[in-house]
Amino acid sequence: MSDKKVILSGIQPSGALTLGSYLGAIKNWVKLSDEYDCYYMIVDMHAITSRQEASVLRKTPFEQLAQYIACGLDPEKNTLFIQSHVPAHAQLAWVLNCYTMFGELSRMTQFKDKSGKNVNNINAGLFTYPALQAADILLYQADLVPVGADQKQHIELTRDIAVRFNGIYGDVFKLPEPYIPTVGARIMDLQAPTNKMSKSEINDGGCILMMDKPEDIKRLFKRAVTDSETCVRYDVDNKPGISNLMQIYSVCTGKGFEEIEKEFDGKGYGDFKLRVGEAVVELLQPIREEATKLLADKAYLENIFKNGAEKASYVANKTLRKVYKKVGFIEKT
Ligand code: AQP
C-alpha cells in the first residue's frame, strides 16, 4: 500500500466526452497522477439516473477509457475502472442512504436542475445520487476529489455524511476535500454561454466533443456567441461568451487573462475566435489520434478494466467490511 495521498474522481458515460470534461476534469487528473494514488472511474451507475440507451452504454466506457489513456492517464500508474465492476459502491451507498437526510438531498442544486429538466423521469436514483457519490469517495478514503465547481455541494454533503457516521462509530472515514481548478472549472456552452457545456444536453453548435474533427472544432469556435462590443475582456456577468472563450484559451495555452487581453488588444473577435479554435485543435488533435488507435484494441482496454476493478475492489472491500462491522451486520462465514 503506498503512503501517497488518495485521489478519486469519475465521469459518467452519459455521452461522448466534451471539451468541458477534459478541461474541467481529466486535464487535472493527469497533473495529479504523479503525486497521488489515483482512482479514476467511469461511473455507469450514476449514468442510469438519466435514461441511457443500453447499446450505447455498452460502448461509451471503452471510448471513455481510450480517451482517458490518450489524455495521458497511465493505466499502470492510475487505477482506471468501471464503477459497476466494484459492487462495494452499491453496497456502501445503501448504508449511507440510511445516514443521509431527505432534507439534505432535497437541497442539492444538481437534483433541482436535473429534475426540473427531466420531469418525466424524476427517479429515486437521481435523488439519492449524492449518497452513491459519497460511497464512491469514502470507500477509497480519498483525501482529494478533483471536480468542477458544480460538484462542490456534493463533496460538502459527503463530508457531512462522513462526519455523522464517524460521530456514531468512530473514525471510519477520512474527510475528503474538493479540488477545484481555478481556471476551467466551468466551461460553458459556446451557443448559450450561461449554461455549462454538457455531454447529455448537446445544444446545436454549443458543445465541442473531444473526438470532433479539427475542421468542425474551428467552425464551432467561429460561430461561438460573443457580444456587441469588440474588446476581449474578462467579465463573466456582462461578457459571458468572451469570458468563456478566454477561460478555454487560458487553460489551453497557460496564459493568464491579462496576457490574453493584451494579446488581442485592438484585434476583432474574429481573430480571437480563430486563435481559440486553433489552440483547442492543437490540444485535442493528438488525443483524438491516440484514442482512435487505442479503441481498435478492445482486449487491451478490457484488461485494464479487469485489473482496475481488482485493485479498486481490494481497497473498497476493506472499508466496506469495516462499515458492515460497525453498523452491526453479521460477518458472512
Ligand atoms: N463544462 C464543464 N466544465 C468544467 N467541468 C466540467 N465537468 C463536466 N462538464 C464540465 C466536470 O467533469 C466531471 C465529471 O462530470 P460528469 O460527467 O460525471 O457529470 P456532469 O458534471 O453532470 O457532466 P455533464 O457533461 O454535464 O454530464 P451530464 O450531461 O450527463 O450531466 C465533474 O467533475 C464535472 O464537474
mmCIF file of C-alpha atoms and ligand atoms in Angstrom:
data_model
loop_
_atom_site.group_PDB
_atom_site.id
_atom_site.type_symbol
_atom_site.label_atom_id
_atom_site.label_comp_id
_atom_site.label_asym_id
_atom_site.label_seq_id
_atom_site.Cartn_x
_atom_site.Cartn_y
_atom_site.Cartn_z
ATOM 1 C CA MET A 1 0.000 0.000 0.000
ATOM 2 C CA SER A 2 1.514 3.360 -0.973
ATOM 3 C CA ASP A 3 1.675 6.218 1.505
ATOM 4 C CA LYS A 4 0.716 8.744 -1.148
ATOM 5 C CA LYS A 5 -2.477 10.702 -0.612
ATOM 6 C CA VAL A 6 -5.515 9.310 -2.385
ATOM 7 C CA ILE A 7 -7.480 10.974 -5.178
ATOM 8 C CA LEU A 8 -10.791 9.792 -6.520
ATOM 9 C CA SER A 9 -12.890 11.129 -9.358
ATOM 10 C CA GLY A 10 -15.188 9.911 -12.096
ATOM 11 C CA ILE A 11 -17.128 10.833 -15.172
ATOM 12 C CA GLN A 12 -20.497 9.464 -16.255
ATOM 13 C CA PRO A 13 -20.638 7.569 -19.550
ATOM 14 C CA SER A 14 -23.770 9.574 -20.329
ATOM 15 C CA GLY A 15 -22.482 10.779 -23.674
ATOM 16 C CA ALA A 16 -19.276 11.487 -25.522
ATOM 17 C CA LEU A 17 -16.667 13.392 -23.533
ATOM 18 C CA THR A 18 -16.606 17.134 -24.141
ATOM 19 C CA LEU A 19 -14.011 19.856 -24.001
ATOM 20 C CA GLY A 20 -15.584 20.642 -20.581
ATOM 21 C CA SER A 21 -14.915 17.075 -19.337
ATOM 22 C CA TYR A 22 -11.311 17.460 -20.449
ATOM 23 C CA LEU A 23 -10.509 20.972 -19.222
ATOM 24 C CA GLY A 24 -12.628 20.732 -16.057
ATOM 25 C CA ALA A 25 -11.626 17.221 -15.009
ATOM 26 C CA ILE A 26 -9.288 14.944 -16.985
ATOM 27 C CA LYS A 27 -6.534 17.508 -17.602
ATOM 28 C CA ASN A 28 -6.177 17.939 -13.845
ATOM 29 C CA TRP A 29 -6.357 14.210 -13.196
ATOM 30 C CA VAL A 30 -3.275 13.803 -15.380
ATOM 31 C CA LYS A 31 -1.407 16.521 -13.474
ATOM 32 C CA LEU A 32 -2.218 14.896 -10.146
ATOM 33 C CA SER A 33 -1.341 11.357 -11.111
ATOM 34 C CA ASP A 34 2.379 11.528 -10.274
ATOM 35 C CA GLU A 35 1.925 12.872 -6.815
ATOM 36 C CA TYR A 36 -1.154 10.927 -5.678
ATOM 37 C CA ASP A 37 -2.559 7.424 -5.600
ATOM 38 C CA CYS A 38 -5.361 7.975 -8.114
ATOM 39 C CA TYR A 39 -8.628 6.143 -8.688
ATOM 40 C CA TYR A 40 -10.433 7.326 -11.797
ATOM 41 C CA MET A 41 -13.779 5.754 -12.567
ATOM 42 C CA ILE A 42 -16.322 5.565 -15.295
ATOM 43 C CA VAL A 43 -19.479 5.987 -13.266
ATOM 44 C CA ASP A 44 -22.048 3.943 -15.166
ATOM 45 C CA MET A 45 -24.257 3.527 -12.089
ATOM 46 C CA HIS A 46 -24.617 7.300 -11.863
ATOM 47 C CA ALA A 47 -25.310 7.500 -15.592
ATOM 48 C CA ILE A 48 -28.511 5.453 -15.361
ATOM 49 C CA THR A 49 -30.122 8.114 -13.159
ATOM 50 C CA SER A 50 -30.981 9.521 -16.605
ATOM 51 C CA ARG A 51 -32.323 7.118 -19.200
ATOM 52 C CA GLN A 52 -29.484 5.603 -21.286
ATOM 53 C CA GLU A 53 -29.653 3.592 -24.476
ATOM 54 C CA ALA A 54 -28.243 0.167 -23.467
ATOM 55 C CA SER A 55 -26.494 -0.355 -26.803
ATOM 56 C CA VAL A 56 -24.707 2.985 -26.383
ATOM 57 C CA LEU A 57 -23.858 2.375 -22.727
ATOM 58 C CA ARG A 58 -22.138 -0.850 -23.775
ATOM 59 C CA LYS A 59 -19.738 1.154 -25.949
ATOM 60 C CA THR A 60 -19.187 4.501 -24.230
ATOM 61 C CA PRO A 61 -16.978 3.216 -21.371
ATOM 62 C CA PHE A 62 -14.483 1.827 -23.899
ATOM 63 C CA GLU A 63 -14.381 5.151 -25.739
ATOM 64 C CA GLN A 64 -14.031 6.968 -22.448
ATOM 65 C CA LEU A 65 -11.186 4.715 -21.287
ATOM 66 C CA ALA A 66 -9.349 5.118 -24.602
ATOM 67 C CA GLN A 67 -9.661 8.884 -24.212
ATOM 68 C CA TYR A 68 -8.528 8.809 -20.556
ATOM 69 C CA ILE A 69 -5.353 6.997 -21.630
ATOM 70 C CA ALA A 70 -4.857 9.188 -24.701
ATOM 71 C CA CYS A 71 -5.060 12.235 -22.414
ATOM 72 C CA GLY A 72 -2.071 10.882 -20.518
ATOM 73 C CA LEU A 73 -3.554 8.741 -17.745
ATOM 74 C CA ASP A 74 -1.169 5.822 -17.485
ATOM 75 C CA PRO A 75 -3.116 2.652 -16.565
ATOM 76 C CA GLU A 76 -0.036 1.310 -14.773
ATOM 77 C CA LYS A 77 0.100 4.330 -12.506
ATOM 78 C CA ASN A 78 -3.616 5.030 -12.048
ATOM 79 C CA THR A 79 -6.463 2.721 -11.133
ATOM 80 C CA LEU A 80 -8.918 3.057 -14.023
ATOM 81 C CA PHE A 81 -12.161 1.144 -13.597
ATOM 82 C CA ILE A 82 -15.892 0.915 -14.135
ATOM 83 C CA GLN A 83 -17.998 1.699 -11.084
ATOM 84 C CA SER A 84 -20.421 -1.242 -11.558
ATOM 85 C CA HIS A 85 -17.447 -3.656 -11.608
ATOM 86 C CA VAL A 86 -16.924 -2.942 -7.907
ATOM 87 C CA PRO A 87 -20.118 -3.963 -6.069
ATOM 88 C CA ALA A 88 -18.912 -2.268 -2.880
ATOM 89 C CA HIS A 89 -20.107 1.046 -4.364
ATOM 90 C CA ALA A 90 -23.734 -0.114 -4.363
ATOM 91 C CA GLN A 91 -23.325 -1.834 -1.007
ATOM 92 C CA LEU A 92 -21.901 1.184 0.792
ATOM 93 C CA ALA A 93 -24.335 3.518 -0.963
ATOM 94 C CA TRP A 94 -27.246 1.663 0.627
ATOM 95 C CA VAL A 95 -25.749 2.031 4.096
ATOM 96 C CA LEU A 96 -25.008 5.711 3.534
ATOM 97 C CA ASN A 97 -28.544 6.293 2.250
ATOM 98 C CA CYS A 98 -29.623 5.420 5.766
ATOM 99 C CA TYR A 99 -27.332 8.123 7.179
ATOM 100 C CA THR A 100 -28.322 10.820 4.691
ATOM 101 C CA MET A 101 -31.303 13.046 5.366
ATOM 102 C CA PHE A 102 -34.172 13.686 2.985
ATOM 103 C CA GLY A 103 -33.794 17.434 3.623
ATOM 104 C CA GLU A 104 -30.103 17.347 2.692
ATOM 105 C CA LEU A 105 -30.788 15.621 -0.615
ATOM 106 C CA SER A 106 -33.673 17.990 -1.347
ATOM 107 C CA ARG A 107 -31.294 20.938 -1.169
ATOM 108 C CA MET A 108 -28.907 19.637 -3.831
ATOM 109 C CA THR A 109 -28.785 22.049 -6.762
ATOM 110 C CA GLN A 110 -27.967 19.308 -9.260
ATOM 111 C CA PHE A 111 -31.109 17.386 -8.271
ATOM 112 C CA LYS A 112 -33.215 20.505 -8.643
ATOM 113 C CA ASP A 113 -31.642 21.267 -12.057
ATOM 114 C CA LYS A 114 -31.841 17.749 -13.424
ATOM 115 C CA SER A 115 -35.336 17.012 -12.115
ATOM 116 C CA GLY A 116 -36.518 20.337 -13.490
ATOM 117 C CA LYS A 117 -35.183 19.456 -16.933
ATOM 118 C CA ASN A 118 -36.442 15.883 -16.890
ATOM 119 C CA VAL A 119 -39.909 15.951 -15.366
ATOM 120 C CA ASN A 120 -40.869 12.551 -16.768
ATOM 121 C CA ASN A 121 -38.065 10.689 -15.036
ATOM 122 C CA ILE A 122 -37.523 12.091 -11.552
ATOM 123 C CA ASN A 123 -36.437 8.729 -10.192
ATOM 124 C CA ALA A 124 -35.252 7.859 -6.683
ATOM 125 C CA GLY A 125 -31.730 7.228 -8.003
ATOM 126 C CA LEU A 126 -31.475 10.814 -9.187
ATOM 127 C CA PHE A 127 -32.499 11.944 -5.735
ATOM 128 C CA THR A 128 -30.050 9.704 -3.836
ATOM 129 C CA TYR A 129 -27.213 10.191 -6.357
ATOM 130 C CA PRO A 130 -25.126 12.111 -3.764
ATOM 131 C CA ALA A 131 -25.219 9.129 -1.366
ATOM 132 C CA LEU A 132 -23.757 6.911 -4.092
ATOM 133 C CA GLN A 133 -21.193 9.602 -4.819
ATOM 134 C CA ALA A 134 -20.336 9.724 -1.102
ATOM 135 C CA ALA A 135 -19.833 5.948 -1.192
ATOM 136 C CA ASP A 136 -17.565 6.268 -4.247
ATOM 137 C CA ILE A 137 -15.350 8.696 -2.404
ATOM 138 C CA LEU A 138 -15.392 7.287 1.129
ATOM 139 C CA LEU A 139 -14.678 3.687 0.054
ATOM 140 C CA TYR A 140 -11.174 4.720 -1.014
ATOM 141 C CA GLN A 141 -10.575 7.011 1.990
ATOM 142 C CA ALA A 142 -9.898 9.732 -0.575
ATOM 143 C CA ASP A 143 -8.043 12.858 0.532
ATOM 144 C CA LEU A 144 -8.898 14.928 -2.524
ATOM 145 C CA VAL A 145 -11.701 14.861 -5.072
ATOM 146 C CA PRO A 146 -10.959 16.851 -8.246
ATOM 147 C CA VAL A 147 -14.269 18.170 -9.553
ATOM 148 C CA GLY A 148 -15.766 21.048 -11.450
ATOM 149 C CA ALA A 149 -17.278 23.900 -9.447
ATOM 150 C CA ASP A 150 -20.798 22.455 -9.832
ATOM 151 C CA GLN A 151 -19.875 19.391 -7.763
ATOM 152 C CA LYS A 152 -18.680 21.255 -4.663
ATOM 153 C CA GLN A 153 -22.037 20.906 -2.915
ATOM 154 C CA HIS A 154 -21.938 17.113 -3.296
ATOM 155 C CA ILE A 155 -18.472 16.923 -1.766
ATOM 156 C CA GLU A 156 -19.651 19.028 1.153
ATOM 157 C CA LEU A 157 -22.548 16.611 1.649
ATOM 158 C CA THR A 158 -20.098 13.678 1.511
ATOM 159 C CA ARG A 159 -18.172 15.297 4.346
ATOM 160 C CA ASP A 160 -21.371 15.837 6.347
ATOM 161 C CA ILE A 161 -22.338 12.177 5.921
ATOM 162 C CA ALA A 162 -18.838 11.048 6.917
ATOM 163 C CA VAL A 163 -18.824 13.310 9.985
ATOM 164 C CA ARG A 164 -22.238 11.946 11.010
ATOM 165 C CA PHE A 165 -21.129 8.330 10.570
ATOM 166 C CA ASN A 166 -17.774 8.877 12.315
ATOM 167 C CA GLY A 167 -19.606 10.648 15.150
ATOM 168 C CA ILE A 168 -21.578 7.479 15.859
ATOM 169 C CA TYR A 169 -18.998 4.777 15.117
ATOM 170 C CA GLY A 170 -15.543 6.337 15.499
ATOM 171 C CA ASP A 171 -13.068 7.259 12.762
ATOM 172 C CA VAL A 172 -14.237 5.077 9.898
ATOM 173 C CA PHE A 173 -13.999 7.549 7.032
ATOM 174 C CA LYS A 174 -11.403 10.100 6.030
ATOM 175 C CA LEU A 175 -12.918 13.510 5.299
ATOM 176 C CA PRO A 176 -12.287 14.421 1.655
ATOM 177 C CA GLU A 177 -11.552 17.892 0.296
ATOM 178 C CA PRO A 178 -12.773 19.109 -3.094
ATOM 179 C CA TYR A 179 -10.061 20.133 -5.543
ATOM 180 C CA ILE A 180 -11.482 22.714 -7.923
ATOM 181 C CA PRO A 181 -9.273 24.166 -10.640
ATOM 182 C CA THR A 182 -9.046 27.973 -10.617
ATOM 183 C CA VAL A 183 -9.422 28.197 -14.379
ATOM 184 C CA GLY A 184 -11.517 25.737 -16.354
ATOM 185 C CA ALA A 185 -13.799 24.688 -13.505
ATOM 186 C CA ARG A 186 -16.837 25.571 -15.569
ATOM 187 C CA ILE A 187 -16.572 25.539 -19.344
ATOM 188 C CA MET A 188 -19.744 26.935 -20.852
ATOM 189 C CA ASP A 189 -21.754 26.113 -23.942
ATOM 190 C CA LEU A 190 -20.487 28.077 -26.970
ATOM 191 C CA GLN A 191 -24.014 28.994 -28.080
ATOM 192 C CA ALA A 192 -25.524 29.545 -24.614
ATOM 193 C CA PRO A 193 -22.553 30.696 -22.508
ATOM 194 C CA THR A 194 -24.550 30.934 -19.297
ATOM 195 C CA ASN A 195 -25.114 27.144 -19.423
ATOM 196 C CA LYS A 196 -22.452 24.539 -18.691
ATOM 197 C CA MET A 197 -21.097 22.634 -21.677
ATOM 198 C CA SER A 198 -22.720 19.284 -21.040
ATOM 199 C CA LYS A 199 -22.422 15.919 -22.744
ATOM 200 C CA SER A 200 -26.076 14.941 -22.384
ATOM 201 C CA GLU A 201 -27.525 18.292 -23.369
ATOM 202 C CA ILE A 202 -25.960 19.000 -26.672
ATOM 203 C CA ASN A 203 -27.038 22.382 -27.917
ATOM 204 C CA ASP A 204 -26.684 22.783 -31.643
ATOM 205 C CA GLY A 205 -23.167 24.092 -32.146
ATOM 206 C CA GLY A 206 -22.577 24.747 -28.454
ATOM 207 C CA CYS A 207 -20.580 21.705 -27.477
ATOM 208 C CA ILE A 208 -17.106 20.576 -28.530
ATOM 209 C CA LEU A 209 -16.578 16.844 -28.276
ATOM 210 C CA MET A 210 -13.083 15.519 -27.638
ATOM 211 C CA MET A 211 -13.273 13.381 -30.760
ATOM 212 C CA ASP A 212 -14.546 16.179 -33.021
ATOM 213 C CA LYS A 213 -12.561 16.728 -36.207
ATOM 214 C CA PRO A 214 -10.287 19.822 -36.403
ATOM 215 C CA GLU A 215 -12.373 21.482 -39.125
ATOM 216 C CA ASP A 216 -15.549 21.029 -37.058
ATOM 217 C CA ILE A 217 -13.888 22.455 -33.949
ATOM 218 C CA LYS A 218 -12.689 25.536 -35.813
ATOM 219 C CA ARG A 219 -16.115 26.035 -37.366
ATOM 220 C CA LEU A 220 -17.858 25.833 -33.976
ATOM 221 C CA PHE A 221 -15.496 28.399 -32.449
ATOM 222 C CA LYS A 222 -16.039 30.700 -35.417
ATOM 223 C CA ARG A 223 -19.776 30.555 -34.701
ATOM 224 C CA ALA A 224 -19.428 30.972 -30.911
ATOM 225 C CA VAL A 225 -21.719 33.577 -29.355
ATOM 226 C CA THR A 226 -19.946 36.785 -28.267
ATOM 227 C CA ASP A 227 -21.430 40.248 -27.553
ATOM 228 C CA SER A 228 -21.944 43.615 -29.187
ATOM 229 C CA GLU A 229 -18.600 45.084 -28.036
ATOM 230 C CA THR A 230 -15.365 44.380 -29.834
ATOM 231 C CA CYS A 231 -12.987 44.106 -26.936
ATOM 232 C CA VAL A 232 -11.550 40.911 -25.479
ATOM 233 C CA ARG A 233 -12.022 41.456 -21.747
ATOM 234 C CA TYR A 234 -12.809 39.068 -18.900
ATOM 235 C CA ASP A 235 -16.198 39.916 -17.387
ATOM 236 C CA VAL A 236 -18.353 36.860 -16.700
ATOM 237 C CA ASP A 237 -21.532 38.801 -15.863
ATOM 238 C CA ASN A 238 -21.567 41.135 -18.834
ATOM 239 C CA LYS A 239 -19.498 39.210 -21.376
ATOM 240 C CA PRO A 240 -20.173 35.501 -20.703
ATOM 241 C CA GLY A 241 -19.322 34.365 -24.245
ATOM 242 C CA ILE A 242 -15.961 36.138 -24.448
ATOM 243 C CA SER A 243 -15.116 35.217 -20.847
ATOM 244 C CA ASN A 244 -15.783 31.553 -21.608
ATOM 245 C CA LEU A 245 -13.554 31.700 -24.687
ATOM 246 C CA MET A 246 -10.869 33.368 -22.572
ATOM 247 C CA GLN A 247 -11.128 30.566 -19.995
ATOM 248 C CA ILE A 248 -10.759 27.965 -22.717
ATOM 249 C CA TYR A 249 -7.815 29.796 -24.292
ATOM 250 C CA SER A 250 -6.220 30.253 -20.897
ATOM 251 C CA VAL A 251 -6.337 26.539 -19.990
ATOM 252 C CA CYS A 252 -5.140 25.537 -23.462
ATOM 253 C CA THR A 253 -2.173 27.924 -23.544
ATOM 254 C CA GLY A 254 -1.394 28.537 -19.865
ATOM 255 C CA LYS A 255 -1.747 32.306 -20.439
ATOM 256 C CA GLY A 256 -3.422 34.488 -17.808
ATOM 257 C CA PHE A 257 -6.427 36.711 -18.555
ATOM 258 C CA GLU A 258 -4.359 39.937 -18.589
ATOM 259 C CA GLU A 259 -1.914 38.457 -21.046
ATOM 260 C CA ILE A 260 -4.785 37.356 -23.273
ATOM 261 C CA GLU A 261 -6.381 40.809 -23.106
ATOM 262 C CA LYS A 262 -3.065 42.327 -24.219
ATOM 263 C CA GLU A 263 -2.553 39.753 -26.971
ATOM 264 C CA PHE A 264 -5.894 40.644 -28.560
ATOM 265 C CA ASP A 265 -5.906 44.352 -27.779
ATOM 266 C CA GLY A 266 -7.175 46.205 -30.866
ATOM 267 C CA LYS A 267 -7.969 42.980 -32.715
ATOM 268 C CA GLY A 268 -11.520 41.917 -33.539
ATOM 269 C CA TYR A 269 -13.453 38.947 -32.173
ATOM 270 C CA GLY A 270 -12.896 37.119 -35.456
ATOM 271 C CA ASP A 271 -9.133 36.852 -34.851
ATOM 272 C CA PHE A 272 -9.669 35.867 -31.254
ATOM 273 C CA LYS A 273 -12.169 33.104 -32.018
ATOM 274 C CA LEU A 274 -9.934 31.758 -34.772
ATOM 275 C CA ARG A 275 -6.979 31.564 -32.361
ATOM 276 C CA VAL A 276 -9.037 29.895 -29.614
ATOM 277 C CA GLY A 277 -10.253 27.305 -32.132
ATOM 278 C CA GLU A 278 -6.676 26.629 -33.247
ATOM 279 C CA ALA A 279 -5.475 26.290 -29.656
ATOM 280 C CA VAL A 280 -8.213 23.737 -28.944
ATOM 281 C CA VAL A 281 -7.360 21.801 -32.107
ATOM 282 C CA GLU A 282 -3.661 21.728 -31.109
ATOM 283 C CA LEU A 283 -4.703 20.338 -27.739
ATOM 284 C CA LEU A 284 -7.259 17.770 -28.876
ATOM 285 C CA GLN A 285 -5.776 16.516 -32.158
ATOM 286 C CA PRO A 286 -3.075 14.235 -30.657
ATOM 287 C CA ILE A 287 -5.577 12.920 -28.100
ATOM 288 C CA ARG A 288 -8.068 12.080 -30.813
ATOM 289 C CA GLU A 289 -5.454 10.246 -32.863
ATOM 290 C CA GLU A 290 -4.170 8.243 -29.914
ATOM 291 C CA ALA A 291 -7.681 7.382 -28.661
ATOM 292 C CA THR A 292 -8.651 6.124 -32.120
ATOM 293 C CA LYS A 293 -5.650 3.773 -32.115
ATOM 294 C CA LEU A 294 -6.375 2.502 -28.601
ATOM 295 C CA LEU A 295 -10.040 1.861 -29.379
ATOM 296 C CA ALA A 296 -9.036 -0.625 -32.031
ATOM 297 C CA ASP A 297 -7.668 -2.949 -29.321
ATOM 298 C CA LYS A 298 -10.690 -3.894 -27.241
ATOM 299 C CA ALA A 299 -8.886 -6.740 -25.439
ATOM 300 C CA TYR A 300 -6.280 -4.275 -24.151
ATOM 301 C CA LEU A 301 -8.994 -1.986 -22.788
ATOM 302 C CA GLU A 302 -10.912 -4.912 -21.252
ATOM 303 C CA ASN A 303 -7.775 -5.983 -19.479
ATOM 304 C CA ILE A 304 -7.317 -2.525 -17.979
ATOM 305 C CA PHE A 305 -10.904 -2.607 -16.712
ATOM 306 C CA LYS A 306 -10.293 -6.057 -15.197
ATOM 307 C CA ASN A 307 -7.084 -5.049 -13.414
ATOM 308 C CA GLY A 308 -8.580 -1.739 -12.322
ATOM 309 C CA ALA A 309 -11.632 -3.439 -10.807
ATOM 310 C CA GLU A 310 -9.462 -5.938 -8.915
ATOM 311 C CA LYS A 311 -7.277 -3.236 -7.456
ATOM 312 C CA ALA A 312 -10.205 -0.990 -6.602
ATOM 313 C CA SER A 313 -12.224 -3.857 -5.066
ATOM 314 C CA TYR A 314 -9.380 -4.770 -2.745
ATOM 315 C CA VAL A 315 -9.298 -1.268 -1.250
ATOM 316 C CA ALA A 316 -13.065 -0.723 -1.333
ATOM 317 C CA ASN A 317 -13.892 -4.024 0.344
ATOM 318 C CA LYS A 318 -11.622 -3.183 3.250
ATOM 319 C CA THR A 319 -13.673 -0.067 4.011
ATOM 320 C CA LEU A 320 -16.957 -1.871 3.390
ATOM 321 C CA ARG A 321 -16.055 -4.673 5.845
ATOM 322 C CA LYS A 322 -15.288 -2.087 8.489
ATOM 323 C CA VAL A 323 -18.592 -0.289 7.885
ATOM 324 C CA TYR A 324 -20.639 -3.510 7.996
ATOM 325 C CA LYS A 325 -18.966 -4.459 11.262
ATOM 326 C CA LYS A 326 -19.569 -1.027 12.797
ATOM 327 C CA VAL A 327 -23.278 -0.958 11.966
ATOM 328 C CA GLY A 328 -23.713 -4.464 13.387
ATOM 329 C CA PHE A 329 -24.097 -6.635 10.285
ATOM 330 C CA ILE A 330 -23.062 -10.245 10.975
ATOM 331 C CA GLU A 331 -19.919 -11.254 9.099
ATOM 332 C CA LYS A 332 -20.507 -13.918 6.444
ATOM 333 C CA THR A 333 -18.569 -17.063 7.330
HETATM 334 N N1 AQP B 1 -18.444 22.059 -18.796
HETATM 335 C C1 AQP B 1 -17.680 21.648 -17.809
HETATM 336 N N2 AQP B 1 -16.762 22.484 -17.265
HETATM 337 C C2 AQP B 1 -15.971 22.080 -16.262
HETATM 338 N N3 AQP B 1 -16.047 20.865 -15.697
HETATM 339 C C3 AQP B 1 -16.946 20.002 -16.195
HETATM 340 N N4 AQP B 1 -17.264 18.747 -15.873
HETATM 341 C C4 AQP B 1 -18.234 18.302 -16.702
HETATM 342 N N5 AQP B 1 -18.579 19.271 -17.564
HETATM 343 C C5 AQP B 1 -17.805 20.347 -17.280
HETATM 344 C C6 AQP B 1 -16.639 18.031 -14.774
HETATM 345 O O1 AQP B 1 -16.379 16.718 -15.191
HETATM 346 C C7 AQP B 1 -16.567 15.853 -14.091
HETATM 347 C C8 AQP B 1 -17.433 14.714 -14.485
HETATM 348 O O2 AQP B 1 -18.714 15.106 -14.757
HETATM 349 P P1 AQP B 1 -19.827 14.034 -15.080
HETATM 350 O O3 AQP B 1 -19.739 13.633 -16.459
HETATM 351 O O4 AQP B 1 -19.803 12.920 -14.113
HETATM 352 O O5 AQP B 1 -21.135 14.793 -14.763
HETATM 353 P P2 AQP B 1 -21.570 16.200 -15.114
HETATM 354 O O6 AQP B 1 -20.826 17.217 -14.334
HETATM 355 O O7 AQP B 1 -23.059 16.182 -14.929
HETATM 356 O O8 AQP B 1 -21.162 16.359 -16.645
HETATM 357 P P3 AQP B 1 -22.082 16.580 -17.862
HETATM 358 O O9 AQP B 1 -21.249 16.608 -19.088
HETATM 359 O O10 AQP B 1 -22.967 17.761 -17.616
HETATM 360 O O11 AQP B 1 -22.890 15.243 -17.881
HETATM 361 P P4 AQP B 1 -24.422 15.028 -17.947
HETATM 362 O O12 AQP B 1 -24.846 15.870 -19.104
HETATM 363 O O13 AQP B 1 -24.624 13.579 -18.153
HETATM 364 O O14 AQP B 1 -24.985 15.511 -16.645
HETATM 365 C C9 AQP B 1 -17.150 16.650 -12.937
HETATM 366 O O15 AQP B 1 -16.102 16.940 -12.041
HETATM 367 C C10 AQP B 1 -17.644 17.878 -13.621
HETATM 368 O O16 AQP B 1 -17.653 18.992 -12.751
#
